[in-house]
PDB file of C-alpha atoms in Angstrom:
ATOM      1  CA  MET R 149     -65.825 148.046   2.767  1.00  0.00           C
ATOM      2  CA  THR R 150     -67.664 149.991   4.592  1.00  0.00           C
ATOM      3  CA  PRO R 151     -68.325 153.715   3.648  1.00  0.00           C
ATOM      4  CA  LYS R 152     -68.625 156.544   5.842  1.00  0.00           C
ATOM      5  CA  VAL R 153     -70.896 158.210   6.685  1.00  0.00           C
ATOM      6  CA  GLY R 154     -70.885 161.918   7.114  1.00  0.00           C
ATOM      7  CA  LYS R 155     -66.909 162.087   5.950  1.00  0.00           C
ATOM      8  CA  THR R 156     -67.219 165.414   4.005  1.00  0.00           C
ATOM      9  CA  PRO R 157     -64.181 165.666   0.988  1.00  0.00           C
ATOM     10  CA  LYS R 158     -61.175 168.845   0.492  1.00  0.00           C
ATOM     11  CA  ALA R 159     -62.892 171.142  -1.610  1.00  0.00           C
ATOM     12  CA  GLY R 160     -62.675 170.629  -5.483  1.00  0.00           C
ATOM     13  CA  LYS R 161     -61.544 166.370  -5.132  1.00  0.00           C
ATOM     14  CA  THR R 162     -64.670 163.955  -6.249  1.00  0.00           C
ATOM     15  CA  PRO R 163     -66.285 160.878  -3.410  1.00  0.00           C
ATOM     16  CA  LYS R 164     -63.931 158.249  -4.389  1.00  0.00           C
ATOM     17  CA  VAL R 165     -66.837 155.389  -5.394  1.00  0.00           C
ATOM     18  CA  GLY R 166     -64.856 152.366  -4.771  1.00  0.00           C
ATOM     19  CA  LYS R 167     -66.295 148.779  -7.261  1.00  0.00           C
ATOM     20  CA  ALA R 168     -67.087 146.366  -5.122  1.00  0.00           C
ATOM     21  CA  PRO R 169     -66.431 142.944  -5.444  1.00  0.00           C
ATOM     22  CA  LYS R 170     -68.566 140.619  -7.862  1.00  0.00           C
ATOM     23  CA  ASN R 171     -71.239 138.930  -7.126  1.00  0.00           C
ATOM     24  CA  ARG R 172     -71.955 140.902  -3.802  1.00  0.00           C
ATOM     25  CA  LYS R 173     -74.695 141.465  -3.175  1.00  0.00           C
ATOM     26  CA  PRO R 174     -75.709 142.533   0.155  1.00  0.00           C
ATOM     27  CA  ALA R 175     -78.682 141.465   1.795  1.00  0.00           C
ATOM     28  CA  ALA R 176     -82.256 144.043   2.305  1.00  0.00           C
ATOM     29  CA  PRO R 177     -82.548 144.883   5.994  1.00  0.00           C
ATOM     30  CA  ALA R 178     -83.201 141.502   7.893  1.00  0.00           C
ATOM     31  CA  PRO R 179     -87.234 142.304   9.683  1.00  0.00           C
ATOM     32  CA  GLY R 180     -87.810 143.525  12.597  1.00  0.00           C
ATOM     33  CA  THR R 181     -85.063 145.620  12.517  1.00  0.00           C
ATOM     34  CA  GLN R 182     -83.246 148.721  12.298  1.00  0.00           C
ATOM     35  CA  PRO R 183     -82.450 150.159   8.435  1.00  0.00           C
ATOM     36  CA  THR R 184     -78.895 152.346   8.800  1.00  0.00           C
ATOM     37  CA  ALA R 185     -77.405 154.993   6.708  1.00  0.00           C
ATOM     38  CA  VAL R 186     -74.171 152.652   6.200  1.00  0.00           C
ATOM     39  CA  ALA R 187     -76.348 149.956   5.169  1.00  0.00           C
ATOM     40  CA  PHE R 188     -78.183 152.111   2.764  1.00  0.00           C
ATOM     41  CA  LEU R 189     -74.607 153.153   1.330  1.00  0.00           C
ATOM     42  CA  GLU R 190     -73.287 149.941   0.395  1.00  0.00           C
ATOM     43  CA  ARG R 191     -76.475 148.412  -1.344  1.00  0.00           C
ATOM     44  CA  LEU R 192     -76.550 151.930  -3.239  1.00  0.00           C
ATOM     45  CA  LYS R 193     -73.085 151.384  -4.195  1.00  0.00           C
ATOM     46  CA  ILE R 194     -73.435 147.843  -6.293  1.00  0.00           C
ATOM     47  CA  ARG R 195     -75.717 149.314  -8.159  1.00  0.00           C
ATOM     48  CA  GLN R 196     -72.737 152.267  -9.886  1.00  0.00           C
ATOM     49  CA  SER R 197     -72.522 152.784 -13.439  1.00  0.00           C
ATOM     50  CA  ASP R 198     -69.941 154.665 -14.972  1.00  0.00           C
ATOM     51  CA  ILE R 199     -72.586 154.857 -17.318  1.00  0.00           C
ATOM     52  CA  GLU R 200     -74.871 156.334 -15.330  1.00  0.00           C
ATOM     53  CA  GLN R 201     -72.455 158.850 -14.310  1.00  0.00           C
ATOM     54  CA  ALA R 202     -71.755 159.876 -17.380  1.00  0.00           C
ATOM     55  CA  LYS R 203     -75.662 161.061 -17.878  1.00  0.00           C
ATOM     56  CA  TYR R 204     -76.162 162.443 -14.468  1.00  0.00           C
ATOM     57  CA  GLN R 205     -73.207 164.680 -14.947  1.00  0.00           C
ATOM     58  CA  ARG R 206     -75.283 165.259 -18.319  1.00  0.00           C
ATOM     59  CA  TYR R 207     -78.676 165.739 -17.379  1.00  0.00           C
ATOM     60  CA  PHE R 208     -77.441 168.780 -14.226  1.00  0.00           C
ATOM     61  CA  LYS R 209     -75.596 171.649 -14.104  1.00  0.00           C
ATOM     62  CA  THR R 210     -72.974 169.951 -11.818  1.00  0.00           C
ATOM     63  CA  GLY R 211     -70.375 172.531 -13.876  1.00  0.00           C
ATOM     64  CA  LYS R 212     -68.321 176.515 -12.114  1.00  0.00           C
ATOM     65  CA  GLY R 213     -72.079 178.542 -11.725  1.00  0.00           C
ATOM     66  CA  ASP R 214     -74.450 176.431 -12.759  1.00  0.00           C
ATOM     67  CA  TYR R 215     -77.598 175.682 -10.385  1.00  0.00           C
ATOM     68  CA  ALA R 216     -75.722 172.031  -8.719  1.00  0.00           C
ATOM     69  CA  GLU R 217     -72.394 173.089  -8.614  1.00  0.00           C
ATOM     70  CA  GLY R 218     -70.571 170.665  -7.350  1.00  0.00           C
ATOM     71  CA  ASP R 219     -72.957 168.176  -7.214  1.00  0.00           C
ATOM     72  CA  PHE R 220     -71.552 164.150  -7.106  1.00  0.00           C
ATOM     73  CA  PHE R 221     -74.144 161.855  -8.434  1.00  0.00           C
ATOM     74  CA  MET R 222     -72.182 158.231  -8.293  1.00  0.00           C
ATOM     75  CA  GLY R 223     -73.979 156.931 -11.003  1.00  0.00           C
ATOM     76  CA  VAL R 224     -77.673 154.520  -9.840  1.00  0.00           C
ATOM     77  CA  ARG R 225     -80.977 154.920 -11.617  1.00  0.00           C
ATOM     78  CA  MET R 226     -83.250 156.573  -9.972  1.00  0.00           C
ATOM     79  CA  GLY R 227     -85.966 154.106  -9.801  1.00  0.00           C
ATOM     80  CA  GLU R 228     -83.354 151.574  -8.081  1.00  0.00           C
ATOM     81  CA  VAL R 229     -82.590 153.813  -5.375  1.00  0.00           C
ATOM     82  CA  PHE R 230     -86.328 154.405  -4.995  1.00  0.00           C
ATOM     83  CA  THR R 231     -86.513 150.936  -4.749  1.00  0.00           C
ATOM     84  CA  LEU R 232     -84.140 150.711  -2.408  1.00  0.00           C
ATOM     85  CA  SER R 233     -86.185 154.103  -0.402  1.00  0.00           C
ATOM     86  CA  LYS R 234     -89.007 150.958   0.189  1.00  0.00           C
ATOM     87  CA  GLU R 235     -87.191 148.605   1.221  1.00  0.00           C
ATOM     88  CA  PHE R 236     -85.549 151.330   4.101  1.00  0.00           C
ATOM     89  CA  ALA R 237     -88.671 152.558   4.294  1.00  0.00           C
ATOM     90  CA  ALA R 238     -88.439 152.227   8.562  1.00  0.00           C
ATOM     91  CA  MET R 239     -85.178 154.459   9.130  1.00  0.00           C
ATOM     92  CA  SER R 240     -83.836 156.125  11.424  1.00  0.00           C
ATOM     93  CA  MET R 241     -84.875 160.128  12.085  1.00  0.00           C
ATOM     94  CA  GLU R 242     -80.914 160.331  12.765  1.00  0.00           C
ATOM     95  CA  ASP R 243     -79.877 157.688  10.220  1.00  0.00           C
ATOM     96  CA  ILE R 244     -81.737 159.435   7.153  1.00  0.00           C
ATOM     97  CA  GLU R 245     -80.356 162.907   8.460  1.00  0.00           C
ATOM     98  CA  LYS R 246     -76.844 160.558   8.096  1.00  0.00           C
ATOM     99  CA  LEU R 247     -78.214 159.926   4.099  1.00  0.00           C
ATOM    100  CA  LEU R 248     -79.131 163.514   3.916  1.00  0.00           C
ATOM    101  CA  GLU R 249     -75.415 165.231   4.741  1.00  0.00           C
ATOM    102  CA  GLN R 250     -73.473 162.328   1.827  1.00  0.00           C
ATOM    103  CA  ASP R 251     -71.896 164.576  -0.517  1.00  0.00           C
ATOM    104  CA  ILE R 252     -73.856 161.394  -3.124  1.00  0.00           C
ATOM    105  CA  HIS R 253     -76.827 163.540  -4.575  1.00  0.00           C
ATOM    106  CA  GLU R 254     -77.917 159.061  -4.564  1.00  0.00           C
ATOM    107  CA  ALA R 255     -77.661 159.258  -1.237  1.00  0.00           C
ATOM    108  CA  ARG R 256     -79.858 162.439  -0.217  1.00  0.00           C
ATOM    109  CA  ALA R 257     -82.209 161.383  -2.466  1.00  0.00           C
ATOM    110  CA  GLY R 258     -82.907 158.378  -0.471  1.00  0.00           C
ATOM    111  CA  ALA R 259     -82.965 160.601   1.827  1.00  0.00           C
ATOM    112  CA  VAL R 260     -85.743 162.272   0.982  1.00  0.00           C
ATOM    113  CA  LYS R 261     -87.340 159.774  -0.615  1.00  0.00           C
ATOM    114  CA  ILE R 262     -87.581 158.368   2.479  1.00  0.00           C
ATOM    115  CA  MET R 263     -88.792 161.152   4.573  1.00  0.00           C
ATOM    116  CA  SER R 264     -92.246 161.386   2.054  1.00  0.00           C
ATOM    117  CA  LEU R 265     -92.499 157.997   2.659  1.00  0.00           C
ATOM    118  CA  GLN R 266     -92.531 158.200   5.751  1.00  0.00           C
ATOM    119  CA  ALA R 267     -94.536 161.044   5.939  1.00  0.00           C
ATOM    120  CA  GLN R 268     -98.001 159.802   3.555  1.00  0.00           C
ATOM    121  CA  LYS R 269     -98.260 156.702   5.637  1.00  0.00           C
ATOM    122  CA  LYS R 270    -100.769 156.569   7.056  1.00  0.00           C
ATOM    123  CA  LYS R 271     -99.465 155.142  10.340  1.00  0.00           C
ATOM    124  CA  THR R 272     -96.841 157.928  10.310  1.00  0.00           C
ATOM    125  CA  THR R 273     -98.171 159.427  14.236  1.00  0.00           C
ATOM    126  CA  GLU R 274     -98.568 163.637  13.897  1.00  0.00           C
ATOM    127  CA  GLU R 275     -95.128 163.171  15.762  1.00  0.00           C
ATOM    128  CA  ARG R 276     -93.120 161.982  13.732  1.00  0.00           C
ATOM    129  CA  ARG R 277     -95.113 164.393  10.881  1.00  0.00           C
ATOM    130  CA  ARG R 278     -94.151 167.372  12.487  1.00  0.00           C
ATOM    131  CA  GLU R 279     -90.012 165.366  12.859  1.00  0.00           C
ATOM    132  CA  LEU R 280     -89.401 164.992   9.607  1.00  0.00           C
ATOM    133  CA  TYR R 281     -91.139 168.644   7.794  1.00  0.00           C
ATOM    134  CA  GLU R 282     -88.444 170.334  10.710  1.00  0.00           C
ATOM    135  CA  LEU R 283     -85.648 167.725   9.289  1.00  0.00           C
ATOM    136  CA  TYR R 284     -86.434 168.532   5.591  1.00  0.00           C
ATOM    137  CA  LEU R 285     -86.915 172.913   7.281  1.00  0.00           C
ATOM    138  CA  ARG R 286     -83.604 172.450   9.354  1.00  0.00           C
ATOM    139  CA  ARG R 287     -80.506 170.904   6.456  1.00  0.00           C
ATOM    140  CA  HIS R 288     -82.951 173.433   3.810  1.00  0.00           C
ATOM    141  CA  ASP R 289     -78.881 172.876   2.803  1.00  0.00           C
ATOM    142  CA  ARG R 290     -78.665 169.563   1.550  1.00  0.00           C
ATOM    143  CA  ILE R 291     -81.867 169.629  -0.675  1.00  0.00           C
ATOM    144  CA  ASN R 292     -80.568 171.525  -2.913  1.00  0.00           C
ATOM    145  CA  ASN R 293     -81.074 170.730  -6.729  1.00  0.00           C
ATOM    146  CA  TRP R 294     -84.594 170.708  -7.947  1.00  0.00           C
ATOM    147  CA  ASP R 295     -85.025 167.036  -7.518  1.00  0.00           C
ATOM    148  CA  LEU R 296     -84.667 166.489  -4.178  1.00  0.00           C
ATOM    149  CA  VAL R 297     -87.864 169.732  -4.074  1.00  0.00           C
ATOM    150  CA  ASP R 298     -89.487 167.608  -5.750  1.00  0.00           C
ATOM    151  CA  LEU R 299     -88.636 164.157  -4.233  1.00  0.00           C
ATOM    152  CA  GLY R 300     -90.228 165.644  -0.732  1.00  0.00           C
ATOM    153  CA  ALA R 301     -91.776 168.940  -0.788  1.00  0.00           C
ATOM    154  CA  GLY R 302     -95.533 168.302  -1.693  1.00  0.00           C
ATOM    155  CA  ARG R 303     -96.023 165.060   0.997  1.00  0.00           C
ATOM    156  CA  VAL R 304     -93.058 166.598   4.340  1.00  0.00           C
ATOM    157  CA  VAL R 305     -93.656 170.574   3.648  1.00  0.00           C
ATOM    158  CA  GLY R 306     -97.079 170.369   1.864  1.00  0.00           C
ATOM    159  CA  GLY R 307     -99.074 168.054   3.299  1.00  0.00           C
ATOM    160  CA  TRP R 308     -97.732 168.596   7.282  1.00  0.00           C
ATOM    161  CA  LEU R 309     -99.539 172.627   6.313  1.00  0.00           C
ATOM    162  CA  MET R 310    -102.382 171.157   5.158  1.00  0.00           C
ATOM    163  CA  ASP R 311    -104.824 171.736   8.350  1.00  0.00           C
ATOM    164  CA  LYS R 312    -102.391 174.518   9.560  1.00  0.00           C
ATOM    165  CA  PRO R 313    -101.576 178.484   9.565  1.00  0.00           C
ATOM    166  CA  ARG R 314     -99.762 178.166   5.652  1.00  0.00           C
ATOM    167  CA  ASP R 315     -97.085 180.764   6.245  1.00  0.00           C
ATOM    168  CA  PRO R 316     -94.381 179.048   6.749  1.00  0.00           C
ATOM    169  CA  LEU R 317     -94.486 179.203   2.294  1.00  0.00           C
ATOM    170  CA  TYR R 318     -94.502 182.418   2.070  1.00  0.00           C
ATOM    171  CA  GLU R 319     -91.094 182.886   4.563  1.00  0.00           C
ATOM    172  CA  LEU R 320     -89.635 180.242   1.699  1.00  0.00           C
ATOM    173  CA  ALA R 321     -91.606 182.003  -1.004  1.00  0.00           C
ATOM    174  CA  ARG R 322     -89.455 185.582  -0.466  1.00  0.00           C
ATOM    175  CA  SER R 323     -85.895 183.451   0.822  1.00  0.00           C
ATOM    176  CA  GLU R 324     -82.800 183.922  -1.385  1.00  0.00           C
ATOM    177  CA  ASN R 325     -82.691 180.497  -1.516  1.00  0.00           C
ATOM    178  CA  MET R 326     -83.693 179.704  -4.348  1.00  0.00           C
ATOM    179  CA  TRP R 327     -84.171 176.290  -3.127  1.00  0.00           C
ATOM    180  CA  GLU R 328     -87.014 177.481  -0.651  1.00  0.00           C
ATOM    181  CA  ARG R 329     -88.399 179.342  -2.979  1.00  0.00           C
ATOM    182  CA  ARG R 330     -88.864 175.615  -5.197  1.00  0.00           C
ATOM    183  CA  THR R 331     -90.305 174.497  -1.914  1.00  0.00           C
ATOM    184  CA  ALA R 332     -92.934 177.029  -1.338  1.00  0.00           C
ATOM    185  CA  ILE R 333     -94.498 177.034  -4.576  1.00  0.00           C
ATOM    186  CA  VAL R 334     -93.583 172.390  -4.666  1.00  0.00           C
ATOM    187  CA  ALA R 335     -95.041 172.421  -0.753  1.00  0.00           C
ATOM    188  CA  THR R 336     -98.737 173.435  -2.680  1.00  0.00           C
ATOM    189  CA  SER R 337     -99.465 170.143  -4.476  1.00  0.00           C
ATOM    190  CA  ALA R 338    -100.402 168.995  -1.340  1.00  0.00           C
ATOM    191  CA  PHE R 339    -103.558 171.009  -1.013  1.00  0.00           C
ATOM    192  CA  ILE R 340    -104.389 171.589  -5.264  1.00  0.00           C
ATOM    193  CA  ARG R 341    -104.601 166.926  -4.987  1.00  0.00           C
ATOM    194  CA  GLU R 342    -107.491 168.145  -1.547  1.00  0.00           C
ATOM    195  CA  GLY R 343    -109.038 171.295  -4.711  1.00  0.00           C
ATOM    196  CA  GLN R 344    -107.369 173.463  -2.350  1.00  0.00           C
ATOM    197  CA  LEU R 345    -105.798 176.481  -4.815  1.00  0.00           C
ATOM    198  CA  ASP R 346    -105.832 179.601  -2.893  1.00  0.00           C
ATOM    199  CA  ASP R 347    -101.839 179.038  -1.756  1.00  0.00           C
ATOM    200  CA  THR R 348    -100.538 177.524  -5.378  1.00  0.00           C
ATOM    201  CA  PHE R 349    -101.759 181.236  -7.720  1.00  0.00           C
ATOM    202  CA  ALA R 350    -100.853 182.923  -4.785  1.00  0.00           C
ATOM    203  CA  ILE R 351     -97.482 182.097  -4.493  1.00  0.00           C
ATOM    204  CA  ALA R 352     -96.800 182.298  -7.551  1.00  0.00           C
ATOM    205  CA  GLU R 353     -97.746 185.999  -8.658  1.00  0.00           C
ATOM    206  CA  ILE R 354     -94.789 185.881  -5.543  1.00  0.00           C
ATOM    207  CA  LEU R 355     -92.314 184.366  -7.498  1.00  0.00           C
ATOM    208  CA  LEU R 356     -93.438 185.318 -11.049  1.00  0.00           C
ATOM    209  CA  HIS R 357     -90.654 187.442 -11.851  1.00  0.00           C
ATOM    210  CA  ASP R 358     -88.051 185.439  -9.973  1.00  0.00           C
ATOM    211  CA  LYS R 359     -84.837 185.471 -12.793  1.00  0.00           C
ATOM    212  CA  GLU R 360     -84.432 181.524 -11.966  1.00  0.00           C
ATOM    213  CA  ASP R 361     -85.363 179.030 -14.339  1.00  0.00           C
ATOM    214  CA  LEU R 362     -86.303 176.886 -11.684  1.00  0.00           C
ATOM    215  CA  ILE R 363     -88.283 178.472 -10.490  1.00  0.00           C
ATOM    216  CA  GLN R 364     -89.600 180.062 -13.615  1.00  0.00           C
ATOM    217  CA  LYS R 365     -90.752 176.656 -14.327  1.00  0.00           C
ATOM    218  CA  ALA R 366     -92.307 175.340 -10.741  1.00  0.00           C
ATOM    219  CA  VAL R 367     -94.587 178.939 -11.250  1.00  0.00           C
ATOM    220  CA  GLY R 368     -95.627 177.645 -14.413  1.00  0.00           C
ATOM    221  CA  GLY R 369     -95.765 174.259 -13.720  1.00  0.00           C
ATOM    222  CA  TRP R 370     -98.205 174.485 -10.946  1.00  0.00           C
ATOM    223  CA  VAL R 371    -100.573 176.620 -11.915  1.00  0.00           C
ATOM    224  CA  ARG R 372    -100.850 174.523 -14.741  1.00  0.00           C
ATOM    225  CA  ASP R 373    -101.616 171.431 -12.272  1.00  0.00           C
ATOM    226  CA  ALA R 374    -103.945 173.593 -10.262  1.00  0.00           C
ATOM    227  CA  GLY R 375    -105.376 174.669 -13.730  1.00  0.00           C
ATOM    228  CA  ARG R 376    -106.988 170.583 -13.764  1.00  0.00           C
ATOM    229  CA  SER R 377    -108.697 171.418 -10.520  1.00  0.00           C
ATOM    230  CA  SER R 378    -109.399 174.824 -12.390  1.00  0.00           C
ATOM    231  CA  ARG R 379    -109.498 175.541 -15.638  1.00  0.00           C
ATOM    232  CA  GLU R 380    -112.289 179.542 -14.653  1.00  0.00           C
ATOM    233  CA  ARG R 381    -108.955 180.088 -12.299  1.00  0.00           C
ATOM    234  CA  LEU R 382    -105.609 179.317 -14.634  1.00  0.00           C
ATOM    235  CA  LEU R 383    -107.399 181.024 -17.041  1.00  0.00           C
ATOM    236  CA  ALA R 384    -108.199 184.421 -15.240  1.00  0.00           C
ATOM    237  CA  PHE R 385    -104.670 183.839 -13.690  1.00  0.00           C
ATOM    238  CA  LEU R 386    -103.764 184.291 -17.356  1.00  0.00           C
ATOM    239  CA  ASP R 387    -105.324 187.133 -18.366  1.00  0.00           C
ATOM    240  CA  GLU R 388    -103.934 188.876 -15.391  1.00  0.00           C
ATOM    241  CA  HIS R 389    -100.037 188.361 -15.996  1.00  0.00           C
ATOM    242  CA  ALA R 390     -99.259 186.251 -19.186  1.00  0.00           C
ATOM    243  CA  ALA R 391     -98.231 189.697 -21.200  1.00  0.00           C
ATOM    244  CA  THR R 392     -95.778 189.814 -17.718  1.00  0.00           C
ATOM    245  CA  MET R 393     -94.714 187.263 -17.359  1.00  0.00           C
ATOM    246  CA  PRO R 394     -91.472 184.714 -17.750  1.00  0.00           C
ATOM    247  CA  ARG R 395     -91.754 183.271 -21.073  1.00  0.00           C
ATOM    248  CA  THR R 396     -90.412 180.380 -19.719  1.00  0.00           C
ATOM    249  CA  ALA R 397     -93.639 180.403 -16.432  1.00  0.00           C
ATOM    250  CA  LEU R 398     -95.999 180.610 -19.683  1.00  0.00           C
ATOM    251  CA  ARG R 399     -94.727 177.821 -21.425  1.00  0.00           C
ATOM    252  CA  TYR R 400     -95.620 176.092 -18.834  1.00  0.00           C
ATOM    253  CA  ALA R 401     -98.580 177.395 -17.668  1.00  0.00           C
ATOM    254  CA  ILE R 402    -100.541 177.159 -21.106  1.00  0.00           C
ATOM    255  CA  GLU R 403     -99.305 173.939 -22.226  1.00  0.00           C
ATOM    256  CA  HIS R 404    -102.360 171.547 -21.352  1.00  0.00           C
ATOM    257  CA  LEU R 405    -104.553 174.260 -23.374  1.00  0.00           C
ATOM    258  CA  GLY R 406    -105.951 174.439 -27.021  1.00  0.00           C
ATOM    259  CA  LYS R 407    -103.909 175.182 -29.750  1.00  0.00           C
ATOM    260  CA  GLU R 408    -105.741 178.117 -30.284  1.00  0.00           C
ATOM    261  CA  GLN R 409    -105.376 179.477 -25.648  1.00  0.00           C
ATOM    262  CA  ARG R 410    -101.891 178.875 -26.956  1.00  0.00           C
ATOM    263  CA  ALA R 411    -101.377 181.188 -28.925  1.00  0.00           C
ATOM    264  CA  TYR R 412    -103.829 183.733 -27.533  1.00  0.00           C
ATOM    265  CA  TYR R 413    -101.282 184.032 -25.358  1.00  0.00           C
ATOM    266  CA  LEU R 414     -98.764 183.972 -26.604  1.00  0.00           C
ATOM    267  CA  THR R 415     -99.747 186.625 -29.030  1.00  0.00           C
ATOM    268  CA  LEU R 416    -100.312 188.972 -25.734  1.00  0.00           C
ATOM    269  CA  LYS R 417     -96.253 188.041 -24.916  1.00  0.00           C
ATOM    270  CA  ASP R 418     -95.310 189.250 -27.963  1.00  0.00           C
ATOM    271  CA  ARG R 419     -97.273 192.459 -28.071  1.00  0.00           C
ATOM    272  CA  VAL R 420     -95.580 193.376 -24.084  1.00  0.00           C
ATOM    273  CA  SER R 421     -92.741 191.051 -25.365  1.00  0.00           C
ATOM    274  CA  PRO R 422     -91.380 190.039 -29.331  1.00  0.00           C
ATOM    275  CA  ASN R 423     -87.927 188.793 -28.312  1.00  0.00           C
TER     276      ASN R 423
END
């Protein structure tokens, strides 16, 4: 049975994942053929595991009121999703978007991974990189979990903006959508790799007091990574903000510091907010 691409289940219902017949192993795309979303879904389907599905439901917060409420996980290990994405790395923009439209989380993860692979490939044209960037932003409604953002923001968004004005990131940082805000800081990983740290610290300041835990973790994590290139700038940032920044962000930011430095910045925090 061929999976239906783009179909959304009725509200309140969980998409059905049928069990593939034994020994059925759909072949990888033949050389010279265009990999499709339908074929990708077929290959995902035979890798479904009830055990992995249960793990995902515990790991990602999918309950009512949680950040991933209603997100459906088929139960395929991400390592297998990424391996499959490499086989389908030449997928067309149209079929990538078809995968993004799926309610199956692993299908959307595959789509974003393919986008990232295409964006970082040296032979990819500037036109295609622009299309990937525009697709990412246009369908951010489908890139709606922290792992999906982290898969694509750096290569697709940050990579495109490397030699361009970074204004779009500052707009995203002020978005009401938490995933767009996370994209703003995660995208700067492309700049960090090149030793360009200004945008990471500037966007971190915008997001510093964000109420969402997943944004606080990203702020702390990316400031910490920027600190690998410049410990001086990290310490200057902490000297200014450690006393008032959320504890979650602070703990991530100081993770790679020495024991005494970590204790010092936590003490600054405790003086202001002992709880």
